[in-house]
Amino acid sequence: MEQHCHKPRIFSGIQPTGNLHLGNYLGALTQWIENQYRYDSIFSIVDLHALASQDSHLAVPIVEKVRQTAALLIASGLDPERSALFVQSHISAHAELAWILNCLTPVGWLERMTQYKAKAAQVEAATAGLLDYPVLQAADILLYQTDRVPVGEDQKQHIELTVDLAQRFNRLFGAIFVVPKPLIRPSGARIMGLDDPSVKMSKSLAEKRKGHVIGLADPPDVIRGSILQAVTDSGSETRFEQASPGVKNLLTIFEALSGNPRPAVESRFEGKGYRYLKNEVANLVIAVLTPIRVRYLQLVNDTAYLDRVLGYGADKVRPVAVSTLEEVKRRIGIEAPCSG
Ligand code: AMP
Ligand code: TRP
């Protein structure tokens, strides 16, 4: 088994849905990018997970969306020289370990997952893939002996399941897996939809509702339009705890992007009205996203470069995954123990 000798390791994944949004950026990517020099960092574009959503087979092939996602990640500041960036399906150990973990996972654990319940309710017949989604996620994390998993708030329950599976496996077969912890930022870990602040900003709603998300590659006029139309209320409250959900969401976006302390954000907007708040939030979002968009447009058609980065990333991490999987197979008795 691979033991990491130097820095602690972070691992995280993102589905290849093409245009990532501000929720992905604040909840996940900023943490990936800020931590990539401090940790040994591995990030995966999880195309096998994407198969679990019904709409994944439509229009644009997943391989294209994988490249777009890679371009957006690099444009956002992920440094492929420092962090390993790879495509989940390029390393077959993910699917193999997922199967082994499946055989230790009570179905009841999976049926309790809130993300599963929400997604299953939207389809006529939920697939086994949808139910099993968190086990594949656990395999992703455990293969790399991960210490911390930087994610948005919505993934907390999946990381808890990963912890339960790691502990169960370690108890039954001897300590193999590092038991990971989530890394969730205190503010910005759950960005809500601009058009409906009662639901999380999400890619699946982006296609159905105009003004729901801010895409990382959206042009400035689209960003401003969506923010100016964001749902607020008829009052003027700009304190985080007293504000209505839509206003709180805008304040949170400002707080997380500016890095300003909460009291400074509150006093900045006190008594100024929501139009002012929206314009200031739009200015800040546009200032942060414009360089990302410019860089993305330069990168996205450079297929050769993107494929090279992804191939290099997979080559870099494959030995870790293979060695963990081999050790797992030995412990459960489907591979001969090492001699000597
Ligand atoms: P996904 O798009 O579901 O693959 O999510 C990728 C990452 O973005 C995960 O770490 C999620 O927790 C995070 N994320 C997704 N939506 C949001 C949101 N609305 N607010 C904050 N983080 C989010
Ligand atoms: N399920 C995660 C999401 O939708 C994506 C993901 C897959 C992931 N594997 C992972 C996140 C491993 C962290 C670690 O956001």
Short mmCIF file of C-alpha atoms and ligand atoms in Angstrom, two decimals:
data_model
loop_
_atom_site.label_atom_id
_atom_site.label_comp_id
_atom_site.label_asym_id
_atom_site.label_seq_id
_atom_site.Cartn_x
_atom_site.Cartn_y
_atom_site.Cartn_z
CA MET A 1 0.00 0.00 0.00
CA GLU A 2 1.13 3.50 -0.82
CA GLN A 3 1.93 5.54 2.24
CA HIS A 4 2.26 9.21 1.60
CA CYS A 5 5.48 10.32 3.06
CA HIS A 6 5.41 14.11 2.82
CA LYS A 7 2.42 16.38 2.65
CA PRO A 8 -1.08 15.27 3.58
CA ARG A 9 -3.21 14.46 0.56
CA ILE A 10 -6.40 16.05 -0.76
CA PHE A 11 -8.64 14.39 -3.31
CA SER A 12 -11.82 15.68 -4.85
CA GLY A 13 -14.00 15.10 -7.88
CA ILE A 14 -16.32 17.00 -10.14
CA GLN A 15 -18.78 15.78 -12.72
CA PRO A 16 -18.09 16.69 -16.36
CA THR A 17 -21.10 18.84 -17.03
CA GLY A 18 -19.30 21.39 -19.15
CA ASN A 19 -20.13 24.79 -17.81
CA LEU A 20 -19.38 24.81 -14.09
CA HIS A 21 -21.15 27.42 -11.97
CA LEU A 22 -20.42 29.85 -9.18
CA GLY A 23 -21.56 27.31 -6.57
CA ASN A 24 -18.96 24.80 -7.83
CA TYR A 25 -16.38 27.56 -7.85
CA LEU A 26 -17.02 28.78 -4.31
CA GLY A 27 -17.92 25.47 -2.68
CA ALA A 28 -15.22 23.36 -4.27
CA LEU A 29 -12.76 24.91 -6.73
CA THR A 30 -11.53 27.78 -4.56
CA GLN A 31 -10.60 25.22 -1.93
CA TRP A 32 -8.88 22.99 -4.47
CA ILE A 33 -6.88 25.88 -5.81
CA GLU A 34 -5.99 27.49 -2.49
CA ASN A 35 -4.82 24.18 -1.06
CA GLN A 36 -2.96 22.75 -4.03
CA TYR A 37 0.46 23.91 -2.89
CA ARG A 38 -0.04 22.94 0.73
CA TYR A 39 -1.33 19.42 0.07
CA ASP A 40 -0.43 16.64 -2.28
CA SER A 41 -3.42 17.24 -4.56
CA ILE A 42 -5.37 14.88 -6.78
CA PHE A 43 -8.50 15.93 -8.67
CA SER A 44 -10.70 13.82 -10.86
CA ILE A 45 -13.27 14.56 -13.52
CA VAL A 46 -15.75 11.86 -12.62
CA ASP A 47 -17.25 10.72 -15.91
CA LEU A 48 -18.50 7.41 -14.50
CA HIS A 49 -20.54 9.34 -11.95
CA ALA A 50 -22.00 11.43 -14.75
CA LEU A 51 -23.48 8.27 -16.29
CA ALA A 52 -25.79 8.07 -13.31
CA SER A 53 -27.76 11.14 -14.41
CA GLN A 54 -30.31 10.54 -17.10
CA ASP A 55 -29.51 13.64 -19.09
CA SER A 56 -25.82 12.75 -19.37
CA HIS A 57 -26.24 10.87 -22.63
CA LEU A 58 -27.76 13.74 -24.53
CA ALA A 59 -26.40 16.25 -27.05
CA VAL A 60 -22.71 16.76 -26.23
CA PRO A 61 -20.69 13.53 -25.76
CA ILE A 62 -19.22 13.13 -22.27
CA VAL A 63 -15.63 13.21 -23.61
CA GLU A 64 -16.26 16.73 -24.92
CA LYS A 65 -17.66 17.84 -21.59
CA VAL A 66 -14.64 16.31 -19.88
CA ARG A 67 -12.36 18.57 -21.92
CA GLN A 68 -14.52 21.63 -21.24
CA THR A 69 -14.44 20.86 -17.54
CA ALA A 70 -10.67 20.39 -17.59
CA ALA A 71 -10.29 23.73 -19.41
CA LEU A 72 -12.48 25.49 -16.83
CA LEU A 73 -10.58 23.97 -13.92
CA ILE A 74 -7.23 25.05 -15.34
CA ALA A 75 -8.62 28.47 -16.26
CA SER A 76 -9.81 28.86 -12.65
CA GLY A 77 -6.28 28.35 -11.35
CA LEU A 78 -5.77 24.62 -11.00
CA ASP A 79 -2.11 24.10 -11.78
CA PRO A 80 -1.72 20.79 -13.63
CA GLU A 81 2.02 20.78 -12.91
CA ARG A 82 1.35 20.70 -9.18
CA SER A 83 -1.97 18.91 -8.93
CA ALA A 84 -2.76 15.68 -10.71
CA LEU A 85 -5.89 16.13 -12.83
CA PHE A 86 -7.29 12.98 -14.42
CA VAL A 87 -10.42 11.34 -15.78
CA GLN A 88 -11.99 8.74 -13.50
CA SER A 89 -12.70 6.17 -16.25
CA HIS A 90 -9.01 6.20 -17.27
CA ILE A 91 -8.17 4.33 -14.08
CA SER A 92 -10.14 1.10 -13.91
CA ALA A 93 -9.31 0.61 -10.23
CA HIS A 94 -12.17 3.03 -9.36
CA ALA A 95 -14.86 0.74 -10.74
CA GLU A 96 -13.17 -2.35 -9.30
CA LEU A 97 -12.85 -1.00 -5.78
CA ALA A 98 -16.43 0.28 -5.98
CA TRP A 99 -17.61 -3.29 -6.61
CA ILE A 100 -15.64 -4.62 -3.66
CA LEU A 101 -17.01 -1.89 -1.40
CA ASN A 102 -20.53 -2.61 -2.69
CA CYS A 103 -20.28 -6.03 -1.20
CA LEU A 104 -19.74 -4.44 2.23
CA THR A 105 -22.40 -1.74 1.94
CA PRO A 106 -25.85 -2.30 3.40
CA VAL A 107 -28.47 -1.05 0.92
CA GLY A 108 -30.15 0.83 3.76
CA TRP A 109 -27.12 3.13 4.07
CA LEU A 110 -27.55 4.11 0.43
CA GLU A 111 -31.31 4.51 0.57
CA ARG A 112 -30.85 7.04 3.36
CA MET A 113 -28.68 9.38 1.27
CA THR A 114 -30.55 12.65 0.77
CA GLN A 115 -29.06 13.25 -2.67
CA TYR A 116 -30.27 9.82 -3.79
CA LYS A 117 -33.74 10.45 -2.41
CA ALA A 118 -33.98 13.82 -4.16
CA LYS A 119 -32.73 12.51 -7.49
CA ALA A 120 -34.74 9.30 -7.38
CA ALA A 121 -37.89 11.33 -6.80
CA GLN A 122 -37.33 13.13 -10.10
CA VAL A 123 -37.22 10.03 -12.29
CA GLU A 124 -39.67 7.30 -13.13
CA ALA A 125 -37.32 4.46 -12.19
CA ALA A 126 -34.09 5.13 -10.31
CA THR A 127 -31.18 3.04 -11.58
CA ALA A 128 -28.82 0.92 -9.52
CA GLY A 129 -26.13 3.41 -10.62
CA LEU A 130 -27.94 6.28 -8.94
CA LEU A 131 -28.25 4.33 -5.69
CA ASP A 132 -24.65 3.19 -5.87
CA TYR A 133 -23.22 6.62 -6.71
CA PRO A 134 -21.80 7.28 -3.19
CA VAL A 135 -19.97 3.93 -3.14
CA LEU A 136 -18.10 4.84 -6.31
CA GLN A 137 -17.33 8.18 -4.66
CA ALA A 138 -15.97 6.34 -1.60
CA ALA A 139 -13.79 4.23 -3.91
CA ASP A 140 -12.44 7.42 -5.55
CA ILE A 141 -11.42 8.82 -2.19
CA LEU A 142 -10.11 5.65 -0.53
CA LEU A 143 -7.95 4.53 -3.47
CA TYR A 144 -5.66 7.51 -2.91
CA GLN A 145 -5.35 7.27 0.88
CA THR A 146 -6.88 10.72 1.11
CA ASP A 147 -6.64 12.85 4.25
CA ARG A 148 -9.01 15.69 3.33
CA VAL A 149 -11.79 16.01 0.77
CA PRO A 150 -12.56 19.60 -0.28
CA VAL A 151 -16.25 19.75 -1.23
CA GLY A 152 -19.40 21.84 -0.92
CA GLU A 153 -21.84 21.28 1.92
CA ASP A 154 -24.07 18.98 -0.17
CA GLN A 155 -21.36 16.29 -0.23
CA LYS A 156 -20.98 16.03 3.55
CA GLN A 157 -23.23 12.99 3.85
CA HIS A 158 -21.31 11.18 1.08
CA ILE A 159 -18.04 11.76 2.90
CA GLU A 160 -19.59 10.43 6.10
CA LEU A 161 -20.54 7.27 4.22
CA THR A 162 -16.97 7.03 2.94
CA VAL A 163 -15.73 7.24 6.53
CA ASP A 164 -18.16 4.49 7.58
CA LEU A 165 -17.01 2.25 4.74
CA ALA A 166 -13.33 2.85 5.43
CA GLN A 167 -13.82 2.03 9.10
CA ARG A 168 -15.87 -1.06 8.33
CA PHE A 169 -13.23 -2.33 5.89
CA ASN A 170 -10.37 -1.57 8.27
CA ARG A 171 -12.16 -3.37 11.09
CA LEU A 172 -12.88 -6.46 9.01
CA PHE A 173 -9.62 -6.78 7.10
CA GLY A 174 -7.03 -4.78 9.01
CA ALA A 175 -6.14 -1.10 8.67
CA ILE A 176 -5.70 -0.36 4.98
CA PHE A 177 -7.52 2.84 4.32
CA VAL A 178 -6.74 6.30 5.60
CA VAL A 179 -10.01 7.58 7.09
CA PRO A 180 -10.67 10.91 5.35
CA LYS A 181 -12.21 14.13 6.63
CA PRO A 182 -14.22 16.65 4.62
CA LEU A 183 -12.85 20.14 4.02
CA ILE A 184 -15.80 22.52 3.85
CA ARG A 185 -15.42 26.27 3.82
CA PRO A 186 -17.25 28.23 6.52
CA SER A 187 -18.97 30.56 4.04
CA GLY A 188 -19.91 29.83 0.43
CA ALA A 189 -20.22 26.06 0.81
CA ARG A 190 -23.86 26.20 -0.25
CA ILE A 191 -24.74 28.80 -2.87
CA MET A 192 -28.43 29.01 -3.67
CA GLY A 193 -30.20 29.53 -7.01
CA LEU A 194 -30.51 33.21 -7.95
CA ASP A 195 -34.04 32.73 -9.23
CA ASP A 196 -35.08 30.62 -6.23
CA PRO A 197 -33.00 30.88 -3.07
CA SER A 198 -34.79 27.92 -1.51
CA VAL A 199 -32.87 25.50 -3.74
CA LYS A 200 -29.14 24.94 -4.17
CA MET A 201 -27.58 26.40 -7.31
CA SER A 202 -27.28 23.36 -9.55
CA LYS A 203 -26.29 22.38 -13.05
CA SER A 204 -29.42 20.37 -13.62
CA LEU A 205 -31.64 23.40 -13.03
CA ALA A 206 -29.40 25.63 -15.15
CA GLU A 207 -30.76 24.18 -18.37
CA LYS A 208 -34.37 24.53 -17.31
CA ARG A 209 -34.36 27.97 -15.72
CA LYS A 210 -32.84 31.13 -17.08
CA GLY A 211 -31.13 33.20 -14.38
CA HIS A 212 -30.72 30.26 -12.00
CA VAL A 213 -26.94 29.90 -12.16
CA ILE A 214 -23.94 32.02 -12.94
CA GLY A 215 -21.77 29.98 -15.29
CA LEU A 216 -18.01 30.40 -14.91
CA ALA A 217 -17.75 31.14 -18.63
CA ASP A 218 -20.80 33.43 -18.84
CA PRO A 219 -20.15 36.81 -20.47
CA PRO A 220 -20.35 39.92 -18.23
CA ASP A 221 -23.74 41.14 -19.51
CA VAL A 222 -25.33 37.75 -18.79
CA ILE A 223 -23.82 37.72 -15.29
CA ARG A 224 -25.08 41.21 -14.53
CA GLY A 225 -28.53 40.41 -15.93
CA SER A 226 -28.89 37.29 -13.77
CA ILE A 227 -27.76 39.07 -10.61
CA LEU A 228 -29.96 42.13 -11.17
CA GLN A 229 -32.93 39.80 -11.55
CA ALA A 230 -32.08 37.70 -8.50
CA VAL A 231 -35.00 37.17 -6.12
CA THR A 232 -34.81 39.40 -3.02
CA ASP A 233 -37.72 40.91 -1.06
CA SER A 234 -39.49 44.24 -0.60
CA GLY A 235 -37.51 45.27 2.50
CA SER A 236 -33.99 46.61 3.00
CA GLU A 237 -32.38 44.24 5.53
CA THR A 238 -28.70 43.52 4.84
CA ARG A 239 -27.59 41.71 8.01
CA PHE A 240 -26.80 38.06 7.27
CA GLU A 241 -28.91 36.50 9.98
CA GLN A 242 -31.96 38.73 9.51
CA ALA A 243 -31.90 38.92 5.70
CA SER A 244 -34.28 36.93 3.50
CA PRO A 245 -32.72 33.89 1.76
CA GLY A 246 -32.15 35.65 -1.59
CA VAL A 247 -30.42 38.63 0.03
CA LYS A 248 -28.38 36.36 2.28
CA ASN A 249 -27.24 34.45 -0.80
CA LEU A 250 -26.02 37.67 -2.46
CA LEU A 251 -24.26 38.75 0.73
CA THR A 252 -22.65 35.32 0.99
CA ILE A 253 -21.40 35.48 -2.60
CA PHE A 254 -19.87 38.88 -1.86
CA GLU A 255 -18.35 37.70 1.43
CA ALA A 256 -16.86 34.55 -0.08
CA LEU A 257 -15.47 36.20 -3.20
CA SER A 258 -14.09 39.30 -1.48
CA GLY A 259 -12.72 37.49 1.57
CA ASN A 260 -13.96 40.45 3.65
CA PRO A 261 -15.08 39.71 7.20
CA ARG A 262 -18.83 39.48 7.71
CA PRO A 263 -19.24 42.69 9.78
CA ALA A 264 -17.39 44.66 7.08
CA VAL A 265 -19.73 43.26 4.42
CA GLU A 266 -22.78 44.15 6.51
CA SER A 267 -21.71 47.70 7.15
CA ARG A 268 -20.74 48.20 3.52
CA PHE A 269 -24.32 47.52 2.39
CA GLU A 270 -26.28 48.88 5.36
CA GLY A 271 -29.06 51.21 4.26
CA LYS A 272 -27.95 51.25 0.62
CA GLY A 273 -30.82 49.25 -0.91
CA TYR A 274 -30.82 46.03 -2.89
CA ARG A 275 -30.11 47.64 -6.26
CA TYR A 276 -26.76 48.83 -4.94
CA LEU A 277 -26.04 45.43 -3.37
CA LYS A 278 -26.81 43.66 -6.65
CA ASN A 279 -24.63 45.98 -8.69
CA GLU A 280 -21.71 45.58 -6.30
CA VAL A 281 -22.07 41.79 -6.29
CA ALA A 282 -22.25 41.82 -10.11
CA ASN A 283 -19.10 43.97 -10.33
CA LEU A 284 -17.18 41.62 -8.07
CA VAL A 285 -18.39 38.44 -9.78
CA ILE A 286 -17.52 39.89 -13.20
CA ALA A 287 -14.07 40.97 -11.97
CA VAL A 288 -13.34 37.46 -10.69
CA LEU A 289 -14.83 35.51 -13.60
CA THR A 290 -13.63 37.57 -16.57
CA PRO A 291 -10.00 36.36 -16.46
CA ILE A 292 -11.30 32.80 -16.04
CA ARG A 293 -13.50 33.19 -19.12
CA VAL A 294 -10.66 34.65 -21.20
CA ARG A 295 -8.31 31.85 -20.27
CA TYR A 296 -11.02 29.23 -20.79
CA LEU A 297 -11.68 30.43 -24.34
CA GLN A 298 -7.96 30.15 -25.09
CA LEU A 299 -7.73 26.63 -23.69
CA VAL A 300 -10.93 24.91 -24.63
CA ASN A 301 -10.12 24.21 -28.26
CA ASP A 302 -6.58 23.08 -27.52
CA THR A 303 -7.61 19.45 -27.42
CA ALA A 304 -4.05 18.18 -27.70
CA TYR A 305 -2.96 20.16 -24.63
CA LEU A 306 -5.98 19.12 -22.56
CA ASP A 307 -5.61 15.45 -23.47
CA ARG A 308 -1.92 15.63 -22.61
CA VAL A 309 -2.64 17.11 -19.18
CA LEU A 310 -5.28 14.47 -18.46
CA GLY A 311 -3.04 11.64 -19.68
CA TYR A 312 -0.15 12.91 -17.57
CA GLY A 313 -2.41 13.20 -14.51
CA ALA A 314 -3.65 9.62 -14.88
CA ASP A 315 -0.12 8.29 -15.33
CA LYS A 316 0.99 10.13 -12.21
CA VAL A 317 -1.68 8.71 -9.90
CA ARG A 318 -2.33 5.27 -11.40
CA PRO A 319 0.45 3.56 -9.37
CA VAL A 320 -1.17 4.75 -6.11
CA ALA A 321 -4.59 3.44 -7.15
CA VAL A 322 -3.20 0.12 -8.38
CA SER A 323 -1.18 -0.44 -5.24
CA THR A 324 -4.16 0.26 -2.93
CA LEU A 325 -6.38 -2.04 -4.98
CA GLU A 326 -3.81 -4.83 -4.94
CA GLU A 327 -3.52 -4.61 -1.19
CA VAL A 328 -7.31 -4.66 -0.84
CA LYS A 329 -7.49 -7.76 -3.03
CA ARG A 330 -4.85 -9.51 -0.96
CA ARG A 331 -6.66 -8.70 2.28
CA ILE A 332 -9.99 -9.99 1.09
CA GLY A 333 -8.38 -13.09 -0.30
CA ILE A 334 -8.77 -12.77 -4.05
CA GLU A 335 -5.08 -12.29 -4.73
CA ALA A 336 -2.13 -14.17 -3.34
CA PRO A 337 -0.31 -12.45 -0.46
CA CYS A 338 3.14 -11.00 -1.21
CA SER A 339 5.82 -13.61 -0.75
CA GLY A 340 8.77 -12.89 1.50
P1 AMP B 1 -21.00 18.58 -8.89
O1 AMP B 1 -21.29 19.70 -9.81
O2 AMP B 1 -22.24 18.00 -8.30
O3 AMP B 1 -20.04 17.58 -9.45
O4 AMP B 1 -20.25 19.25 -7.66
C1 AMP B 1 -18.89 19.56 -7.65
C2 AMP B 1 -18.52 20.25 -6.39
O5 AMP B 1 -19.20 21.51 -6.29
C3 AMP B 1 -18.89 19.48 -5.12
O6 AMP B 1 -17.84 19.63 -4.17
C4 AMP B 1 -20.14 20.16 -4.64
O7 AMP B 1 -20.32 20.05 -3.25
C5 AMP B 1 -19.88 21.59 -5.04
N1 AMP B 1 -21.14 22.32 -5.26
C6 AMP B 1 -22.10 22.00 -6.17
N2 AMP B 1 -23.13 22.87 -6.10
C7 AMP B 1 -22.80 23.77 -5.12
C8 AMP B 1 -23.47 24.93 -4.57
N3 AMP B 1 -24.65 25.33 -5.01
N4 AMP B 1 -22.83 25.61 -3.59
C9 AMP B 1 -21.61 25.21 -3.14
N5 AMP B 1 -20.94 24.12 -3.60
C10 AMP B 1 -21.54 23.41 -4.58
N1 TRP B 2 -20.34 13.40 -5.89
C1 TRP B 2 -19.56 14.58 -6.09
C2 TRP B 2 -20.47 15.73 -6.53
O1 TRP B 2 -21.44 15.54 -7.18
C3 TRP B 2 -18.48 14.38 -7.12
C4 TRP B 2 -17.47 13.38 -6.66
C5 TRP B 2 -17.26 12.13 -7.16
C6 TRP B 2 -16.54 13.55 -5.60
N2 TRP B 2 -16.24 11.53 -6.52
C7 TRP B 2 -15.76 12.34 -5.56
C8 TRP B 2 -16.27 14.59 -4.70
C9 TRP B 2 -14.77 12.17 -4.62
C10 TRP B 2 -15.25 14.38 -3.76
C11 TRP B 2 -14.51 13.20 -3.72
O2 TRP B 2 -20.18 16.81 -6.24
#
